[in-house]
Short mmCIF file of C-alpha atoms in Angstrom, two decimals:
data_model
loop_
_atom_site.label_atom_id
_atom_site.label_comp_id
_atom_site.label_asym_id
_atom_site.label_seq_id
_atom_site.Cartn_x
_atom_site.Cartn_y
_atom_site.Cartn_z
CA MET Q 158 0.04 0.09 -0.04
CA SER Q 159 1.11 3.44 -0.69
CA THR Q 160 1.15 6.49 1.78
CA THR Q 161 0.11 9.98 0.91
CA LEU Q 162 1.52 10.64 -2.49
CA PRO Q 163 4.24 13.41 -2.74
CA PRO Q 164 3.24 16.43 -4.79
CA ALA Q 165 4.16 15.99 -8.52
CA THR Q 166 3.74 17.81 -11.77
CA PRO Q 167 2.65 15.82 -14.80
CA ASP Q 168 5.28 16.16 -17.70
CA ALA Q 169 4.06 18.88 -20.15
CA ASP Q 170 5.42 16.83 -23.08
CA THR Q 171 3.44 13.63 -21.98
CA ILE Q 172 0.24 15.65 -21.62
CA ASP Q 173 0.68 17.23 -25.16
CA ALA Q 174 1.45 13.75 -26.72
CA PHE Q 175 -1.66 12.35 -25.08
CA GLU Q 176 -3.94 15.10 -26.31
CA ARG Q 177 -2.42 14.92 -29.79
CA ASP Q 178 -2.42 11.23 -30.20
CA GLY Q 179 -4.73 9.73 -27.73
CA TYR Q 180 -1.99 7.87 -25.89
CA ALA Q 181 1.23 8.63 -24.36
CA ILE Q 182 4.39 6.81 -22.73
CA ILE Q 183 5.53 7.21 -19.32
CA ARG Q 184 9.09 6.13 -18.94
CA ASP Q 185 10.46 4.05 -15.91
CA ALA Q 186 6.89 4.13 -14.40
CA ILE Q 187 7.94 1.01 -12.13
CA THR Q 188 11.20 -0.37 -10.99
CA PRO Q 189 12.67 -3.50 -12.46
CA GLU Q 190 12.28 -5.15 -8.95
CA LEU Q 191 8.62 -4.48 -8.83
CA ARG Q 192 8.16 -5.69 -12.55
CA GLN Q 193 9.79 -9.11 -11.62
CA GLN Q 194 7.48 -9.36 -8.55
CA LEU Q 195 4.37 -8.57 -10.74
CA LEU Q 196 5.42 -11.17 -13.38
CA ILE Q 197 5.84 -13.81 -10.84
CA ALA Q 198 2.41 -13.21 -9.29
CA ALA Q 199 0.76 -13.05 -12.70
CA GLU Q 200 2.38 -16.26 -13.88
CA GLN Q 201 1.18 -17.86 -10.52
CA LEU Q 202 -2.53 -16.62 -11.14
CA LEU Q 203 -2.33 -17.94 -14.65
CA ALA Q 204 -1.21 -21.37 -13.68
CA SER Q 205 -3.93 -21.56 -10.99
CA ASP Q 206 -7.32 -22.94 -11.20
CA ILE Q 207 -9.07 -19.78 -9.88
CA THR Q 208 -12.46 -19.00 -11.68
CA GLN Q 209 -13.09 -15.79 -9.92
CA GLY Q 210 -12.58 -13.06 -12.52
CA ARG Q 211 -11.30 -15.42 -15.00
CA ASP Q 212 -11.18 -13.94 -18.47
CA GLN Q 213 -10.43 -16.35 -21.16
CA GLY Q 214 -10.81 -15.89 -25.03
CA GLY Q 215 -10.10 -17.34 -28.59
CA ASP Q 216 -6.70 -18.45 -29.66
CA GLY Q 217 -5.70 -19.43 -25.98
CA LYS Q 218 -5.91 -15.93 -24.65
CA ASP Q 219 -6.16 -16.12 -20.78
CA GLY Q 220 -6.43 -13.53 -17.86
CA PHE Q 221 -8.25 -12.20 -14.97
CA ARG Q 222 -10.20 -9.18 -13.93
CA GLY Q 223 -10.23 -7.80 -10.54
CA CYS Q 224 -6.50 -8.60 -9.93
CA LEU Q 225 -6.06 -6.35 -7.08
CA ALA Q 226 -8.42 -8.39 -5.02
CA LEU Q 227 -6.68 -11.67 -6.12
CA ASP Q 228 -3.19 -10.84 -5.38
CA ARG Q 229 -1.98 -7.83 -3.40
CA THR Q 230 1.43 -7.78 -5.24
CA PHE Q 231 -0.40 -5.66 -7.86
CA LEU Q 232 -1.61 -3.00 -5.25
CA PRO Q 233 1.38 -0.64 -5.76
CA LEU Q 234 0.12 0.06 -9.04
CA LEU Q 235 -3.18 1.43 -7.88
CA ALA Q 236 -1.85 4.82 -6.97
CA ASN Q 237 1.41 4.75 -8.63
CA PRO Q 238 2.86 8.27 -8.01
CA ALA Q 239 4.66 8.06 -11.32
CA ILE Q 240 1.27 7.75 -13.10
CA LEU Q 241 -1.64 8.98 -11.09
CA PRO Q 242 -0.88 12.78 -11.43
CA THR Q 243 -1.00 12.55 -15.21
CA VAL Q 244 -4.24 10.52 -15.05
CA VAL Q 245 -5.98 13.12 -12.82
CA ARG Q 246 -4.82 15.93 -15.02
CA LEU Q 247 -6.27 14.35 -18.19
CA LEU Q 248 -9.45 13.41 -16.30
CA SER Q 249 -10.14 15.10 -12.81
CA PRO Q 250 -9.76 14.17 -9.13
CA ASN Q 251 -13.27 12.65 -9.33
CA ILE Q 252 -12.15 9.23 -10.47
CA HIS Q 253 -12.03 5.58 -9.40
CA LEU Q 254 -10.80 2.28 -10.63
CA LEU Q 255 -12.81 0.64 -13.37
CA SER Q 256 -10.71 -2.38 -14.08
CA ALA Q 257 -7.44 -4.25 -13.15
CA HIS Q 258 -6.90 -6.74 -16.10
CA LEU Q 259 -4.36 -9.34 -16.52
CA ILE Q 260 -4.09 -10.37 -20.04
CA SER Q 261 -1.93 -13.41 -21.43
CA LEU Q 262 -1.40 -13.44 -25.21
CA PRO Q 263 -0.27 -16.77 -26.45
CA SER Q 264 2.45 -16.95 -29.12
CA GLY Q 265 2.25 -18.29 -32.63
CA PRO Q 266 -0.53 -19.78 -34.89
CA PRO Q 267 -3.11 -20.66 -35.29
CA ARG Q 268 -5.02 -17.27 -35.10
CA THR Q 269 -8.68 -16.47 -35.50
CA VAL Q 270 -8.18 -12.86 -34.22
CA ARG Q 271 -5.85 -10.44 -36.03
CA VAL Q 272 -6.59 -11.76 -39.35
CA PRO Q 273 -8.34 -9.89 -42.15
CA GLU Q 274 -11.61 -11.24 -41.26
CA ARG Q 275 -11.31 -10.41 -37.67
CA HIS Q 276 -8.78 -7.61 -37.39
CA GLY Q 277 -9.37 -6.92 -33.78
CA TRP Q 278 -9.29 -3.15 -33.85
CA HIS Q 279 -11.48 -1.51 -31.01
CA HIS Q 280 -11.71 1.24 -28.59
CA ASP Q 281 -12.77 1.02 -24.90
CA VAL Q 282 -16.03 1.73 -22.97
CA TYR Q 283 -17.66 0.38 -25.86
CA GLY Q 284 -21.20 1.00 -24.92
CA ALA Q 285 -20.72 4.80 -24.65
CA THR Q 286 -20.23 5.10 -28.35
CA ALA Q 287 -23.09 2.68 -29.19
CA ASP Q 288 -25.47 4.90 -27.17
CA LEU Q 289 -23.98 8.43 -27.80
CA GLY Q 290 -22.39 8.20 -31.16
CA PHE Q 291 -18.69 8.93 -31.98
CA THR Q 292 -18.96 12.75 -32.12
CA ASN Q 293 -20.74 12.78 -28.90
CA THR Q 294 -18.46 10.47 -26.71
CA PRO Q 295 -16.02 12.31 -24.55
CA ARG Q 296 -12.87 11.20 -22.82
CA LEU Q 297 -14.35 8.84 -20.05
CA ALA Q 298 -11.44 6.64 -19.06
CA ILE Q 299 -7.78 6.13 -19.16
CA LYS Q 300 -6.12 2.75 -19.35
CA VAL Q 301 -2.46 2.21 -18.13
CA ALA Q 302 -0.79 -0.75 -19.79
CA HIS Q 303 2.29 -2.41 -18.06
CA TYR Q 304 3.93 -5.21 -19.89
CA LEU Q 305 5.44 -7.73 -17.59
CA SER Q 306 6.85 -10.42 -19.86
CA PRO Q 307 10.11 -9.57 -21.97
CA VAL Q 308 9.46 -6.82 -24.36
CA THR Q 309 10.78 -7.64 -27.74
CA ALA Q 310 10.02 -6.53 -31.25
CA ASP Q 311 7.97 -9.75 -31.85
CA CYS Q 312 6.13 -10.10 -28.47
CA GLY Q 313 2.89 -8.63 -29.45
CA LEU Q 314 2.79 -5.31 -27.93
CA THR Q 315 -0.48 -3.10 -28.25
CA THR Q 316 -0.83 -1.23 -31.56
CA PHE Q 317 -2.31 2.08 -31.74
CA LEU Q 318 -3.79 4.48 -34.41
CA PRO Q 319 -2.53 8.03 -33.39
CA GLY Q 320 -5.17 10.69 -33.48
CA SER Q 321 -7.86 8.11 -33.55
CA HIS Q 322 -9.59 9.44 -30.57
CA ARG Q 323 -10.76 12.30 -32.56
CA LEU Q 324 -12.37 10.24 -35.42
CA ALA Q 325 -15.99 10.41 -36.24
CA GLU Q 326 -16.37 6.93 -37.53
CA GLU Q 327 -14.29 3.53 -37.38
CA PRO Q 328 -10.84 3.69 -39.03
CA ASP Q 329 -10.59 2.12 -42.39
CA VAL Q 330 -8.72 -1.30 -42.57
CA PRO Q 331 -8.05 -1.96 -46.16
CA THR Q 332 -9.38 -5.36 -47.69
CA GLY Q 333 -6.94 -8.05 -46.84
CA ALA Q 334 -5.09 -6.03 -44.14
CA ILE Q 335 -5.18 -6.19 -40.50
CA ASP Q 336 -4.20 -2.66 -39.58
CA PRO Q 337 -5.41 0.68 -40.73
CA PRO Q 338 -2.83 3.15 -42.25
CA GLY Q 339 -0.60 4.85 -39.88
CA ALA Q 340 -0.98 2.26 -37.12
CA VAL Q 341 2.20 2.26 -35.00
CA THR Q 342 3.57 0.01 -32.15
CA PRO Q 343 5.27 2.47 -29.46
CA ASP Q 344 8.99 1.85 -28.76
CA ILE Q 345 8.93 1.09 -24.93
CA ALA Q 346 11.04 -0.79 -22.39
CA GLY Q 347 9.67 -3.12 -19.75
CA THR Q 348 9.50 -0.57 -16.96
CA ASP Q 349 7.75 1.90 -19.17
CA THR Q 350 3.89 2.20 -19.34
CA ILE Q 351 1.55 3.43 -22.11
CA LEU Q 352 -1.53 5.51 -21.15
CA PHE Q 353 -4.40 5.71 -23.64
CA GLU Q 354 -8.04 6.88 -23.50
CA ASN Q 355 -11.31 5.13 -24.26
CA ARG Q 356 -11.74 6.68 -27.77
CA THR Q 357 -8.33 5.60 -29.07
CA TRP Q 358 -8.42 2.80 -31.38
CA HIS Q 359 -6.09 -0.01 -30.66
CA ALA Q 360 -5.48 -3.69 -31.16
CA ALA Q 361 -3.33 -6.34 -29.73
CA GLY Q 362 -0.02 -7.04 -31.62
CA ILE Q 363 0.74 -10.42 -33.06
CA ASN Q 364 2.91 -12.46 -30.44
CA LEU Q 365 5.66 -14.50 -32.32
CA SER Q 366 8.20 -14.46 -29.40
CA GLY Q 367 7.81 -18.00 -28.32
CA ARG Q 368 6.13 -17.24 -24.91
CA PRO Q 369 3.15 -15.53 -23.92
CA ARG Q 370 2.96 -11.66 -23.67
CA ILE Q 371 1.71 -10.91 -20.19
CA ALA Q 372 0.28 -7.43 -19.75
CA PHE Q 373 -1.42 -5.80 -16.77
CA MET Q 374 -3.84 -2.97 -17.53
CA ILE Q 375 -5.47 -0.91 -14.97
CA GLN Q 376 -8.17 1.45 -16.00
CA TYR Q 377 -9.38 4.69 -14.38
CA GLY Q 378 -12.52 6.43 -15.20
CA TYR Q 379 -14.98 9.01 -13.67
CA ARG Q 380 -16.73 7.94 -10.41
CA TRP Q 381 -20.26 7.91 -12.15
CA LEU Q 382 -19.00 5.22 -14.42
CA GLN Q 383 -19.73 1.50 -13.46
CA PRO Q 384 -16.57 -0.50 -12.62
CA VAL Q 385 -15.95 -3.64 -14.69
CA ASP Q 386 -14.56 -5.58 -11.81
CA ASP Q 387 -16.24 -6.93 -8.95
CA PRO Q 388 -16.05 -4.79 -5.83
CA ALA Q 389 -12.77 -5.46 -3.72
CA VAL Q 390 -14.47 -5.46 -0.55
CA ASN Q 391 -11.51 -7.01 1.65
CA LEU Q 392 -9.30 -4.27 0.16
CA GLN Q 393 -11.90 -1.47 0.81
CA GLN Q 394 -12.05 -2.46 4.57
CA ASP Q 395 -8.26 -2.85 5.03
CA PRO Q 396 -7.23 -0.18 7.58
CA THR Q 397 -3.78 0.07 5.96
CA ILE Q 398 -5.14 1.35 2.72
CA SER Q 399 -4.41 5.02 2.18
CA PRO Q 400 -7.40 7.46 1.65
CA ILE Q 401 -6.34 7.83 -2.06
CA GLU Q 402 -6.36 4.11 -2.57
CA ARG Q 403 -9.72 4.02 -0.69
CA GLN Q 404 -11.24 6.44 -3.25
CA LEU Q 405 -9.95 4.57 -6.20
CA LEU Q 406 -11.27 1.27 -4.74
CA GLY Q 407 -14.80 2.77 -4.47
CA LEU Q 408 -15.25 5.25 -1.48
CA PRO Q 409 -18.98 6.31 -1.62
CA ASP Q 410 -20.43 9.86 -1.01
CA ARG Q 411 -21.34 9.11 2.73
CA ARG Q 412 -20.48 10.49 6.16
CA PRO Q 413 -19.26 8.00 8.79
CA ASP Q 414 -23.02 7.82 10.03
CA GLY Q 415 -24.13 6.72 6.56
CA SER Q 416 -25.78 9.97 5.56
CA LEU Q 417 -25.32 11.33 2.11
CA ALA Q 418 -22.43 13.79 1.44
CA LYS Q 419 -22.40 14.60 -2.20
CA GLY Q 420 -18.83 14.43 -3.53
CA SER Q 421 -17.21 13.28 -0.43
CA GLY Q 422 -16.11 10.16 -2.13
CA ALA Q 423 -13.55 12.14 -4.30
CA ALA Q 424 -12.34 14.25 -1.38
CA PRO Q 425 -8.93 12.26 -1.01
CA ILE Q 426 -7.58 12.89 -4.54
CA ARG Q 427 -9.26 16.28 -4.67
CA SER Q 428 -7.41 17.45 -1.38
CA TRP Q 429 -4.12 15.67 -2.70
CA TRP Q 430 -4.51 17.36 -6.00
CA ALA Q 431 -4.66 20.83 -4.43
CA THR Q 432 -1.06 20.43 -3.37
CA VAL Q 433 0.14 19.17 -6.71
CA GLY Q 434 -1.36 22.30 -8.50
CA THR Q 435 -2.58 22.53 -12.19
#
């Protein structure tokens, strides 16, 4: 668990890149030691027979949602001071955790996803665009992607379409292709992280590395959005959790006696943010 976060100022170039491209890189967001601990925890979860939050898909894809409640090793990522100030600057202090998602992407063929018939390009918070339309959908959430297994050119890192958060329709993928023109795979190291918003079009890369590509993606959004994960009741009741972590885990707008106090659930980050400055 973290203590009160020190004041920090988001990097201006990172903010500019995010506004321009719909995604940005934060270098050295975690230490090599923490990354190794996270990989061990992830591999243990994936090797287990746990079904709570299990998220399995086609082509052998495996993973879990709600990882913070399954293994406390992931908890330092919840309010990471290298990342949270940028997320708050891009959204607001009125945020909480939507999802903590572990994803294991297998290596090699056969593939039924990331083929011309099913190219896999998508954006997040999918119901928003279906209900509101492209031009009416605002920035609602930011996902933070950590890659825990070895990062190599062929490991299947997420691919992005820069500027696609401003599109008024789906990007065009030419017939017979699997990517739209202009798609890029960011150049990152294992301790770096990629932030991207709900409107940014992206797709899993193709993993030919010979081992699973294991990623941990934690998503923050406004407190009036419904989390994807199950409530982390045990963590919410843990007295060692910091106020900022408690907000991110789902602090309600209530006084200690249970009465309504509108906006109080965002007080921890709002108070901290006042020391950071905008």
